[in-house]
Coordinates of C-alpha atoms and ligand atoms in Angstrom, one line a residue:
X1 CA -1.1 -20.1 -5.2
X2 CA -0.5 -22.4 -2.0
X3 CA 2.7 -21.0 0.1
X4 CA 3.5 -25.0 1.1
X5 CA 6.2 -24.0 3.8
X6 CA 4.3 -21.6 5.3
X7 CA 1.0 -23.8 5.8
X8 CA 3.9 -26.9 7.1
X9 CA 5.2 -24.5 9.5
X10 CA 1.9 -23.5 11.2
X11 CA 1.7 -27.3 12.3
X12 CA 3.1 -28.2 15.2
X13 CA 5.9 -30.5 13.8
X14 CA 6.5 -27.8 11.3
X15 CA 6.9 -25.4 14.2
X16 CA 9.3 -27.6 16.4
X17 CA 11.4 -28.3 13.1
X18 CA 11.8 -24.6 12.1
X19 CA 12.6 -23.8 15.6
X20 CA 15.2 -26.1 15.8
X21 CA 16.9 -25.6 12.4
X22 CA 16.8 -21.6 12.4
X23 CA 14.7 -21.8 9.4
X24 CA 12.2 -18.8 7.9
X25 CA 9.1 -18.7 10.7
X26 CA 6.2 -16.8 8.2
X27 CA 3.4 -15.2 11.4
X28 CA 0.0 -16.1 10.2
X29 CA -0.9 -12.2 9.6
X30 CA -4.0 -11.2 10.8
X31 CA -6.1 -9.5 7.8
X32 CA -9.2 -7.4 7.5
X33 CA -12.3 -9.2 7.6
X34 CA -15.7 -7.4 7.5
X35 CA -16.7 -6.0 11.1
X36 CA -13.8 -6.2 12.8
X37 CA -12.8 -4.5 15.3
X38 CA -10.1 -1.8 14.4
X39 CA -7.5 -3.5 16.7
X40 CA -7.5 -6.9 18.5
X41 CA -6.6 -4.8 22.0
X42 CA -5.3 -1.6 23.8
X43 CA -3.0 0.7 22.0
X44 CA -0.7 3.0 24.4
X45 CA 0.2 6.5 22.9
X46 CA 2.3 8.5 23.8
X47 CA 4.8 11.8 22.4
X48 CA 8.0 13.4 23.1
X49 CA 7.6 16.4 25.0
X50 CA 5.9 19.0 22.5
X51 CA 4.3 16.7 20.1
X52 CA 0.8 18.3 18.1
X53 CA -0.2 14.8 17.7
X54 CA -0.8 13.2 20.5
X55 CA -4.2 14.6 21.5
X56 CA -5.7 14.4 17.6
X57 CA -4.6 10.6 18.1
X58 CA -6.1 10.2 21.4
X59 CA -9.5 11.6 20.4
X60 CA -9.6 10.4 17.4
X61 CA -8.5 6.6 18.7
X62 CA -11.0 7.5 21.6
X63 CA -13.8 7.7 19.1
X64 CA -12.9 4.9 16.8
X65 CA -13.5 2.9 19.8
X66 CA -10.1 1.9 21.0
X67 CA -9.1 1.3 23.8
X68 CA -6.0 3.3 25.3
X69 CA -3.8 1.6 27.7
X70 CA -1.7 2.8 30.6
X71 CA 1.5 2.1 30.8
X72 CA 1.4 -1.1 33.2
X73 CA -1.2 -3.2 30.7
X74 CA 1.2 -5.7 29.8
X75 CA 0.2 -6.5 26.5
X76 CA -0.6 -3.9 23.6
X77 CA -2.2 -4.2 20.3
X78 CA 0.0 -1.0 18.6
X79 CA 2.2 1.3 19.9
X80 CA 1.9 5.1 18.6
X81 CA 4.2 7.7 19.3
X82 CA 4.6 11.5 18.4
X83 CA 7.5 12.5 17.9
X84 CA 6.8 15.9 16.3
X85 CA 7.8 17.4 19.6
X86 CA 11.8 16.1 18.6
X87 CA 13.7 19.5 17.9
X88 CA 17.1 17.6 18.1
X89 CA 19.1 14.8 18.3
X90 CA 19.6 14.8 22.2
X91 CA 15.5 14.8 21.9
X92 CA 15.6 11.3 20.0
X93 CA 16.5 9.5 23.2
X94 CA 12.3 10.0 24.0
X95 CA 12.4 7.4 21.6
X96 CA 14.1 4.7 23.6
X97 CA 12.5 5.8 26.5
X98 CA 9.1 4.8 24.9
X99 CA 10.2 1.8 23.4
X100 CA 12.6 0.2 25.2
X101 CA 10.3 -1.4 27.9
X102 CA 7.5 -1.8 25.3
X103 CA 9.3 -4.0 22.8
X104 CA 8.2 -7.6 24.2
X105 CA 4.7 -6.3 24.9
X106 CA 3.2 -6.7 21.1
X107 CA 0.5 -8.9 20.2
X108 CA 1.5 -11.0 17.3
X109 CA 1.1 -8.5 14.3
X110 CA 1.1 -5.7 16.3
X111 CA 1.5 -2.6 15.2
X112 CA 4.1 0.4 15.6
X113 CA 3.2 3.8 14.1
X114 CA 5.5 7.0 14.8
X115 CA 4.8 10.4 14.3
X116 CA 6.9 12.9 12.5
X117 CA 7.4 16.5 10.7
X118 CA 8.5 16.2 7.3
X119 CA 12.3 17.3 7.6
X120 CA 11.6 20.1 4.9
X121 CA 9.1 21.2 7.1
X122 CA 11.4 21.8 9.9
X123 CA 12.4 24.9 11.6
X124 CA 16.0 24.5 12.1
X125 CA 18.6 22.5 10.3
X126 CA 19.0 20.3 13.9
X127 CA 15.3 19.9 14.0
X128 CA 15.1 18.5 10.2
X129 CA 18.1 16.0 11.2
X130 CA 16.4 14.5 14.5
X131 CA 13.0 14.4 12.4
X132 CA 14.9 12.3 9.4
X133 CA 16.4 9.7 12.0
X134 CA 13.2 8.4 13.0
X135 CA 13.2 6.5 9.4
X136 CA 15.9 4.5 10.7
X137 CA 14.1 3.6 14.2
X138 CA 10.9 2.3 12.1
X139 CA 12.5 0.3 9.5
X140 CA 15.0 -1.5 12.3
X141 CA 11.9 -2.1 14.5
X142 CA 10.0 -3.4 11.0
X143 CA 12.9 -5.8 11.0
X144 CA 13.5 -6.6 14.2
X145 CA 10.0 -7.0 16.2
X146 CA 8.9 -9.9 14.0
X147 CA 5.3 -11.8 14.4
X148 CA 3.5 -10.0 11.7
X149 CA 4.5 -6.7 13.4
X150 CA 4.5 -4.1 11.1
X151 CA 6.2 -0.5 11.5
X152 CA 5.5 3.1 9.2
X153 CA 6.7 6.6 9.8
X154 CA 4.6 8.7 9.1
X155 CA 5.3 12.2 8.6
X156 CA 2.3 15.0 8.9
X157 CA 3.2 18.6 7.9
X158 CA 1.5 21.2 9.9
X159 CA -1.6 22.1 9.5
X160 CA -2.3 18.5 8.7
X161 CA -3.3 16.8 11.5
X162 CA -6.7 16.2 10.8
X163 CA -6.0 14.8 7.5
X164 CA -4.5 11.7 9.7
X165 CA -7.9 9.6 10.2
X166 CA -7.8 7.4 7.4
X167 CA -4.0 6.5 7.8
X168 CA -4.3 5.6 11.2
X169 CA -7.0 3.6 10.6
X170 CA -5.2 1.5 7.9
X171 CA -2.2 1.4 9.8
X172 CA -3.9 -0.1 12.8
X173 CA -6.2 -2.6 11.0
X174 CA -5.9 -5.7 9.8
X175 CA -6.3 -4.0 6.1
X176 CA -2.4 -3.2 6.4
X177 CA -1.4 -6.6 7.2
X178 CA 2.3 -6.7 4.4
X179 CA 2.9 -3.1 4.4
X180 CA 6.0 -2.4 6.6
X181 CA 8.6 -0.1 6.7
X182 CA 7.2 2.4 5.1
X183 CA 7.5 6.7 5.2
X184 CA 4.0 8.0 4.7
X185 CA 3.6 11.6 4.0
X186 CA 0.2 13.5 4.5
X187 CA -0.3 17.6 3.8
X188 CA -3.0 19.4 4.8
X189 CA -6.0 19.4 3.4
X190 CA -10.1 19.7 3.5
X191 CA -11.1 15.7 4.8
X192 CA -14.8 15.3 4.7
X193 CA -17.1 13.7 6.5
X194 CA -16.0 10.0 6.2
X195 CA -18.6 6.6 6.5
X196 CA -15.7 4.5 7.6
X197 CA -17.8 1.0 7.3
X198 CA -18.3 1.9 3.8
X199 CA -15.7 4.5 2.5
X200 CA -16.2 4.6 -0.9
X201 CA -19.9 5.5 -1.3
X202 CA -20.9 6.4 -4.8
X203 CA -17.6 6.6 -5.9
X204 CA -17.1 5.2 -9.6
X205 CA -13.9 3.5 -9.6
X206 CA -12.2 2.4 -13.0
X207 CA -9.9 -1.0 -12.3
X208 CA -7.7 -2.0 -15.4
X209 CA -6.9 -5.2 -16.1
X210 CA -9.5 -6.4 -13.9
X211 CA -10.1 -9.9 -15.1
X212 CA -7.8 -11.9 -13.0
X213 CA -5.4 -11.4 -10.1
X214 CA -4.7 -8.1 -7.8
X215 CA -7.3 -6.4 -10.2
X216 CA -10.1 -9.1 -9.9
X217 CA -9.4 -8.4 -5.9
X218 CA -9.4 -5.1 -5.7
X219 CA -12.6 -5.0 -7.7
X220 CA -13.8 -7.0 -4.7
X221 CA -12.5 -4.5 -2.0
X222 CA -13.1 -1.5 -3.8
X223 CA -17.0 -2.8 -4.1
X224 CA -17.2 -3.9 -0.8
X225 CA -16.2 -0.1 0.4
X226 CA -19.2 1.3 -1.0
X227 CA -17.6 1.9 -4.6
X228 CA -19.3 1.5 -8.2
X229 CA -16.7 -0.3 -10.2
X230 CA -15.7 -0.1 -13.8
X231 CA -13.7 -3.2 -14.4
X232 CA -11.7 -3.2 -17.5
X233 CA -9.5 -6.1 -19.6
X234 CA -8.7 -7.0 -22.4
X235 CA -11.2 -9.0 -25.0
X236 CA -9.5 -11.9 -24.6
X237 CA -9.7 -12.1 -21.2
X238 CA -13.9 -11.4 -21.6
X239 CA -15.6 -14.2 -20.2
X240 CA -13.1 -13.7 -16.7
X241 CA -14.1 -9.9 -16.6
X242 CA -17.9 -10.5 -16.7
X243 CA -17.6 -13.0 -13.6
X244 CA -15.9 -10.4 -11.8
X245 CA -17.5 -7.7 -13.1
X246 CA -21.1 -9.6 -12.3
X247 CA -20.1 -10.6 -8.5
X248 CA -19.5 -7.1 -7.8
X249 CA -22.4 -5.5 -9.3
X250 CA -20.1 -3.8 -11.4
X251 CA -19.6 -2.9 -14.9
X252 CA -17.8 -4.4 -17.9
X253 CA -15.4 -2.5 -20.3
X254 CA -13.5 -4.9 -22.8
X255 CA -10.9 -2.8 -24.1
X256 CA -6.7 -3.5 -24.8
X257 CA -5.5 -0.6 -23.3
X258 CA -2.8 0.1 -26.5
X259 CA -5.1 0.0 -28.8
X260 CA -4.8 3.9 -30.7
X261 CA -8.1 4.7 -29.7
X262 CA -8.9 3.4 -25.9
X263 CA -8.1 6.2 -24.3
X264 CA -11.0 8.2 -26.1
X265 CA -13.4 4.8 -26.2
X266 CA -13.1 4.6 -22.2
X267 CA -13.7 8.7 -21.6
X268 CA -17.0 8.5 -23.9
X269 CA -17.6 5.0 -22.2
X270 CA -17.2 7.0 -18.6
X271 CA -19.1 9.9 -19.5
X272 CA -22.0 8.2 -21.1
X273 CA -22.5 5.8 -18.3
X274 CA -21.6 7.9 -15.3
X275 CA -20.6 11.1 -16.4
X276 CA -17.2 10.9 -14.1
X277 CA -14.6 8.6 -12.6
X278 CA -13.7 9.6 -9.3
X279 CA -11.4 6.6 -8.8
X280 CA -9.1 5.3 -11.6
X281 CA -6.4 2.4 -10.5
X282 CA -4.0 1.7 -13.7
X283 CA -3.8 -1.8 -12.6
X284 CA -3.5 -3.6 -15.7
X285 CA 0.5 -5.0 -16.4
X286 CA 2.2 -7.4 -18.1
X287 CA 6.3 -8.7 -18.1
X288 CA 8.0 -10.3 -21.0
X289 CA 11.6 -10.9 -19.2
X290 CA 15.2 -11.2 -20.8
X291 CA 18.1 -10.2 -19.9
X292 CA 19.1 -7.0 -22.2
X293 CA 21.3 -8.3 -24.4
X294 CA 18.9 -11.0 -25.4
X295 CA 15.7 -8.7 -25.2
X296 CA 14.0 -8.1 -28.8
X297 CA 12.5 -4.9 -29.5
X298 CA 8.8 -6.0 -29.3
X299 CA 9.4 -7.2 -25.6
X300 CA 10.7 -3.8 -25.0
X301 CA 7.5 -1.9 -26.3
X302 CA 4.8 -3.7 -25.1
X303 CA 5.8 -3.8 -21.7
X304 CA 6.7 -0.3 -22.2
X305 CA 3.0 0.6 -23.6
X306 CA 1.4 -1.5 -21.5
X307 CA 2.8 -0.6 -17.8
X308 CA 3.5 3.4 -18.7
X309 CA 2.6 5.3 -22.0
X310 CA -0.8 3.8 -22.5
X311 CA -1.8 5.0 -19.2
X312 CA -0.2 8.3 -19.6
X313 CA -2.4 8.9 -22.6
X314 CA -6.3 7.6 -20.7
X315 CA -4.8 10.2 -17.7
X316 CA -4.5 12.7 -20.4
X317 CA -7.8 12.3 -21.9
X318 CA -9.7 11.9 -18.9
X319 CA -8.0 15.1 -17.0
X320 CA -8.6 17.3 -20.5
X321 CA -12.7 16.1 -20.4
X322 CA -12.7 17.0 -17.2
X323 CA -14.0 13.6 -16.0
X324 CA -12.0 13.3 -12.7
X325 CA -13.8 15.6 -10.6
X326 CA -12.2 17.5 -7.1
X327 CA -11.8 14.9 -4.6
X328 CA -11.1 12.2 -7.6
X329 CA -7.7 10.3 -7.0
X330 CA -5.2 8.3 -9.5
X331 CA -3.2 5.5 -8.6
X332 CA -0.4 3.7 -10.5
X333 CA 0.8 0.2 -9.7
X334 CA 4.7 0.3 -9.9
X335 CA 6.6 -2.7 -8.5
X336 CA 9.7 -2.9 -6.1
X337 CA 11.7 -3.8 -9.5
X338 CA 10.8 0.0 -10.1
X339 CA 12.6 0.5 -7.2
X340 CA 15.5 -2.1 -7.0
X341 CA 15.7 -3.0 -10.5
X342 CA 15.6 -6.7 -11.6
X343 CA 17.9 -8.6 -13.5
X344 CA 15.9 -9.8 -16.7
X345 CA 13.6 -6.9 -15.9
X346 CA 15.4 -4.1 -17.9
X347 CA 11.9 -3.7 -19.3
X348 CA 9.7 -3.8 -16.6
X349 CA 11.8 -2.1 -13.7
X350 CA 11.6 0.9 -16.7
X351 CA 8.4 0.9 -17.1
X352 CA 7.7 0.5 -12.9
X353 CA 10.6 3.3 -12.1
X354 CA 8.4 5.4 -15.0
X355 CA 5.1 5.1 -12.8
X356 CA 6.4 6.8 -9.9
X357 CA 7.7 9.4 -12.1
X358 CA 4.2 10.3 -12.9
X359 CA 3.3 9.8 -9.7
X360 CA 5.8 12.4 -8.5
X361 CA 5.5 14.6 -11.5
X362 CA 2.0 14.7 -11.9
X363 CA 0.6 15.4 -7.7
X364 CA 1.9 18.8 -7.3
X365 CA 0.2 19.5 -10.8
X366 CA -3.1 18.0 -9.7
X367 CA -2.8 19.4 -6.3
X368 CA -5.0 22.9 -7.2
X369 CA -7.3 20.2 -8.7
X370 CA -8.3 18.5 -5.3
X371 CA -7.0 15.2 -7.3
X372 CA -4.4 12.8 -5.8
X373 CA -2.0 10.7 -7.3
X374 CA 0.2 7.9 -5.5
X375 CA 1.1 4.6 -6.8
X376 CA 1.2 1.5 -4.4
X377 CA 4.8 -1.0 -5.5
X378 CA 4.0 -4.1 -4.9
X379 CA 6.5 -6.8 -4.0
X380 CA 6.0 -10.0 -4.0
X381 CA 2.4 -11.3 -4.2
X382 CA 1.1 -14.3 -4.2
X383 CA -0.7 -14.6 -8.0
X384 CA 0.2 -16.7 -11.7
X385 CA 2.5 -13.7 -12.4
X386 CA 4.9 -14.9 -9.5
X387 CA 3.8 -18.6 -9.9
X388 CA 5.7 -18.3 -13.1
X389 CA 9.3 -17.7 -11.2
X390 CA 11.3 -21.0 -11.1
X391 CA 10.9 -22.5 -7.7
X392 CA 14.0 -21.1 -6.2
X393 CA 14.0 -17.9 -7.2
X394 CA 10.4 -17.8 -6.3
X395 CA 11.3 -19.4 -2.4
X396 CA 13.9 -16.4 -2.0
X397 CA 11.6 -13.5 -3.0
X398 CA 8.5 -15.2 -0.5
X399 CA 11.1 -15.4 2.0
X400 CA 13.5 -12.1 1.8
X401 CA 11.1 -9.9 4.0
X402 CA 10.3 -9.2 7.6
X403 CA 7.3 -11.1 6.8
X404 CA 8.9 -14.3 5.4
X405 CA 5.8 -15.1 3.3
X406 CA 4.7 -13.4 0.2
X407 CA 1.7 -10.8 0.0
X408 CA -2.1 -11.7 -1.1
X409 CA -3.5 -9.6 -4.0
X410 CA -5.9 -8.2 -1.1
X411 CA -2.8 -6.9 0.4
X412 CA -2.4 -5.0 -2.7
X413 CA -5.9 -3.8 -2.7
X414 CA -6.7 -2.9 0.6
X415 CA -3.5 -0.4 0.2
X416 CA -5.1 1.1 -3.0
X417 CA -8.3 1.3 -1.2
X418 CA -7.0 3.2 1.6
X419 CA -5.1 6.0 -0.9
X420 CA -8.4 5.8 -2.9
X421 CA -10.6 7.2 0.3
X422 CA -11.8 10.6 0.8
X423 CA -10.4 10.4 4.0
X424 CA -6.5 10.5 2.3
X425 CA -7.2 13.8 1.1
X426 CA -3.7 14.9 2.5
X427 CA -1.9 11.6 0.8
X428 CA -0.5 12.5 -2.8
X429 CA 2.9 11.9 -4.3
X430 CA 3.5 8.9 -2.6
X431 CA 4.7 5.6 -3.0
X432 CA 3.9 3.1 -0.9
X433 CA 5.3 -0.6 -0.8
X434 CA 3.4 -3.3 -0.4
X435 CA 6.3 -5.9 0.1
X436 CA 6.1 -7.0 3.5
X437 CA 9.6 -4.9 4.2
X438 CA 11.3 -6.4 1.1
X439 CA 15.0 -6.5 1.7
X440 CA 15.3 -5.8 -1.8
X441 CA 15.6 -2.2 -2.2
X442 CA 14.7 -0.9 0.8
Ligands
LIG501 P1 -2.0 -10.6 -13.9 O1 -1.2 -10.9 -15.0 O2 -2.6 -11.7 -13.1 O3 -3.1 -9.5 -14.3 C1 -2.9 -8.5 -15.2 C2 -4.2 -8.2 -15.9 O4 -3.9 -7.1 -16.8 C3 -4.6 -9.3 -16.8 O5 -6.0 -9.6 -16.6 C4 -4.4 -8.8 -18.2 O6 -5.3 -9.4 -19.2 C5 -4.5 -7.3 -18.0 N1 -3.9 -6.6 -19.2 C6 -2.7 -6.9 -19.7 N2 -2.5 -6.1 -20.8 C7 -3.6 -5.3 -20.9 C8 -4.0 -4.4 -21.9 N3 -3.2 -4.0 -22.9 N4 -5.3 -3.8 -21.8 C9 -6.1 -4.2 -20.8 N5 -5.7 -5.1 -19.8 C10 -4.5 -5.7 -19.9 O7 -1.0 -9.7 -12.9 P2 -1.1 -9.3 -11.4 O8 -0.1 -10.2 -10.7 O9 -2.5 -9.3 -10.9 O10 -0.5 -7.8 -11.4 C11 -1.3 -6.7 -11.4 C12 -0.4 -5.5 -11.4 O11 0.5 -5.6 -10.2 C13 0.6 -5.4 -12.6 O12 0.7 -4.0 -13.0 C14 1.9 -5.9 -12.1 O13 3.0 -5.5 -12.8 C15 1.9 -5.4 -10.7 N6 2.7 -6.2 -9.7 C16 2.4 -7.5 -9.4 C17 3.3 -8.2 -8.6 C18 3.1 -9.6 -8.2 O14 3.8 -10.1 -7.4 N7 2.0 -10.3 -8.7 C19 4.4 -7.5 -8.0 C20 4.6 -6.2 -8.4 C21 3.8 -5.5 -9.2

């Protein structure tokens, strides 16, 4: 769907009007495309005095080929800072003293990354309350920096700061373009050997409600890194899934994921075809809106079944046949109305808020497992789902974000791609926005 306002205010009329009246300004965001380099120009790092990070980043920075800037270039790509070294409050004034000078030097959709310890990981009660105040710094620089800059915290525990390659590269690519604000925990654990042009080598990766939409695209990305893909819809929607299903080189499963017997129709279909599914992205959702009191039963359960208990039963199945091997990783699409709850959304915010229950409940279960589970929440992306909203309610959601433009399903899948990567061994139980910094619940 065509964002109308944005493409009128990339014109130069459009540009001198929205300037003038103080109106939304969407930054053309710069996306991933194939080859490209990790960043469009120099990153400067830099950590408070103390920080375990700093030379990880550098080396690893060093040999992703970027380039690292002194502090007189005038213009930066991303600014990283390790702030692990922060064993206080007096300490957080590093923070200032990094940023301050630095905060006109972004390229448009730059790119801010800060370093932390998790604040349960923390020594001392003062140390835990310096490391929990850098949230605040991120998200008001998320807000504030503006031109399709985006801004994470990310928080490594120690012991894992080698399992920090993947996030940094998504962080600094093009690949993260609408995910801001975000906290991003990673634990230690065994990365492998990673083929970053083509991540997902040989990985079998199972997409639900493929047919159309984020799925459709993240068959796409998923394919492109290197992955075997299992796309999966509903018969109805069979003709859609082949073409998808056919451009990828992957395979079609035409299944409705309620149906009494799909969870144990999809293991056989898994293990007679490939034996395992390293990758399995519960995509597939649906809405049927009302406000409560008008809500009939039958809205309530199918939404229900569809976005939450049908994929609690395929997890079941496939974890008791043993068909997601060590290294395998699950991922749930909630939705910021899981988060922030909807009005009219009773249903699905239910359903959504359910997902990152399992998300939560289920990692530290899989954890001895070498499986991962995190869920991405999307907010609001461009597709027929959000099409549907009536025009004003649809202009506030694109435009209630740092980004003032809504998300592209590839948005949506890059993010799942980067969770799904061996190289986010350390990333489980997390739940990561992609919502451009929604104001909504944030
Ligand atoms: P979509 O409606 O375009 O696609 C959903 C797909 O799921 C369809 O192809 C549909 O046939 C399939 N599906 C529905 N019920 C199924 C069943 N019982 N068995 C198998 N397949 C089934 O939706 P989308 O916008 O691409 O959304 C994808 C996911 O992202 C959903 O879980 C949705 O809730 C979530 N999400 C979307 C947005 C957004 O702005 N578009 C925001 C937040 C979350």
């Amino acid at each position: 769907m065509s964002d109308r306002y944005a493409s009128f205010a990339h014109t130069a009329p459009g540009r001198a009007l929205v300037k003038r009246l103080g109106l939304p300004d969407p930054p053309r965001l710069r996306r991933y495309h194939p080859g490209d380099p990790l960043t469009h120009g120099p990153v400067r790092v830099d950590a408070a005095p103390g920080g375990r990070l700093v030379e990880p980043l550098a080396k690893l920075l060093t040999s992703a080929g970027v380039e690292i800037s002194d502090p007189n270039t005038p213009r930066q790509a991303a600014l990283l800072f390790d702030a692990t070294g922060i064993t206080d409050s007096s300490g957080l004034r590093a923070l200032f003293d990094f940023f301050h000078p630095l905060a006109r030097a972004l390229h448009p959709s730059g790119r801010v990354v800060v370093f932390g310890t998790p604040p349960e990981d923390c020594a001392s009660i003062r140390e835990a309350t310096a490391q929990r105040a850098l949230e605040g710094l991120t998200r008001s620089i998320g807000k504030e920096f503006r031109r399709g800059t985006t801004a994470q915290l990310v928080y490594v525990a120690p012991g894992a700061e080698r399992a920090v390659e993947s996030t940094v590269r998504f962080l600094l690519s093009g690949r993260s373009a609408y995910v801001s604000g975000q906290v991003i925990r990673i634990g230690p654990a065994e990365v492998p050997e990673v083929d970053w042009t083509r991540p997902l080598d040989g990985r079998i990766a199972l997409v639900t409600g493929a047919a159309r939409g984020i799925g459709a695209t993240l068959a796409e990305v998923l394919a492109a890194d290197g992955a075997r893909v299992v796309a999966l819809d509903v018969p109805d929607a069979g003709d859609a899934l082949a073409g998808v299903a056919n451009a990828v080189g992957g395979t079609a499963v035409q299944l409705d994921l309620t149906a009494p017997d799909a969870p144990l129709r999809l293991a056989d279909h898994l293990a007679d075809r490939h034996g395992r599914v390293d990758i399995v992205v519960h995509n597939a959702g649906i809405t049927r809106d009302k406000t409560l009191g008008r809500m009939t039963p039958d809205r309530w359960d199918s939404v229900l079944e569809v976005n939450l208990s049908s994929q609690e039963r395929i997890n079941e199945v496939l974890l008791d046949r043993a068909l997601i091997p060590h290294g395998g990783r699950l991922i749930g699409v909630s939705s910021i109305a899981g988060i922030a709850g909807n009005p009219g959304q009773t249903n699905y915010a239910t359903s959504k808020a359910g997902v990152i229950g399992l998300v939560q409940s289920m990692a530290p279960v899989l954890a001895d497992r070498g499986i991962t589970v995190n869920a991405v929440a999307p907010g609001f992306i461009e597709t027929r789902l959000t099409a549907r909203i009536p025009l004003v309610i649809r202009e506030v959601g694109r435009r209630m974000n740092s980004m003032a433009q809504g998300g592209l399903p590839v948005d949506v899948a890059q993010t799942i791609a980067w969770l799904a990567s061996p190289g986010s061994a350390g990333i489980t139980g997390n739940v990561i926005r992609v919502c451009g910094q929604s104001m909504l619940g944030a």
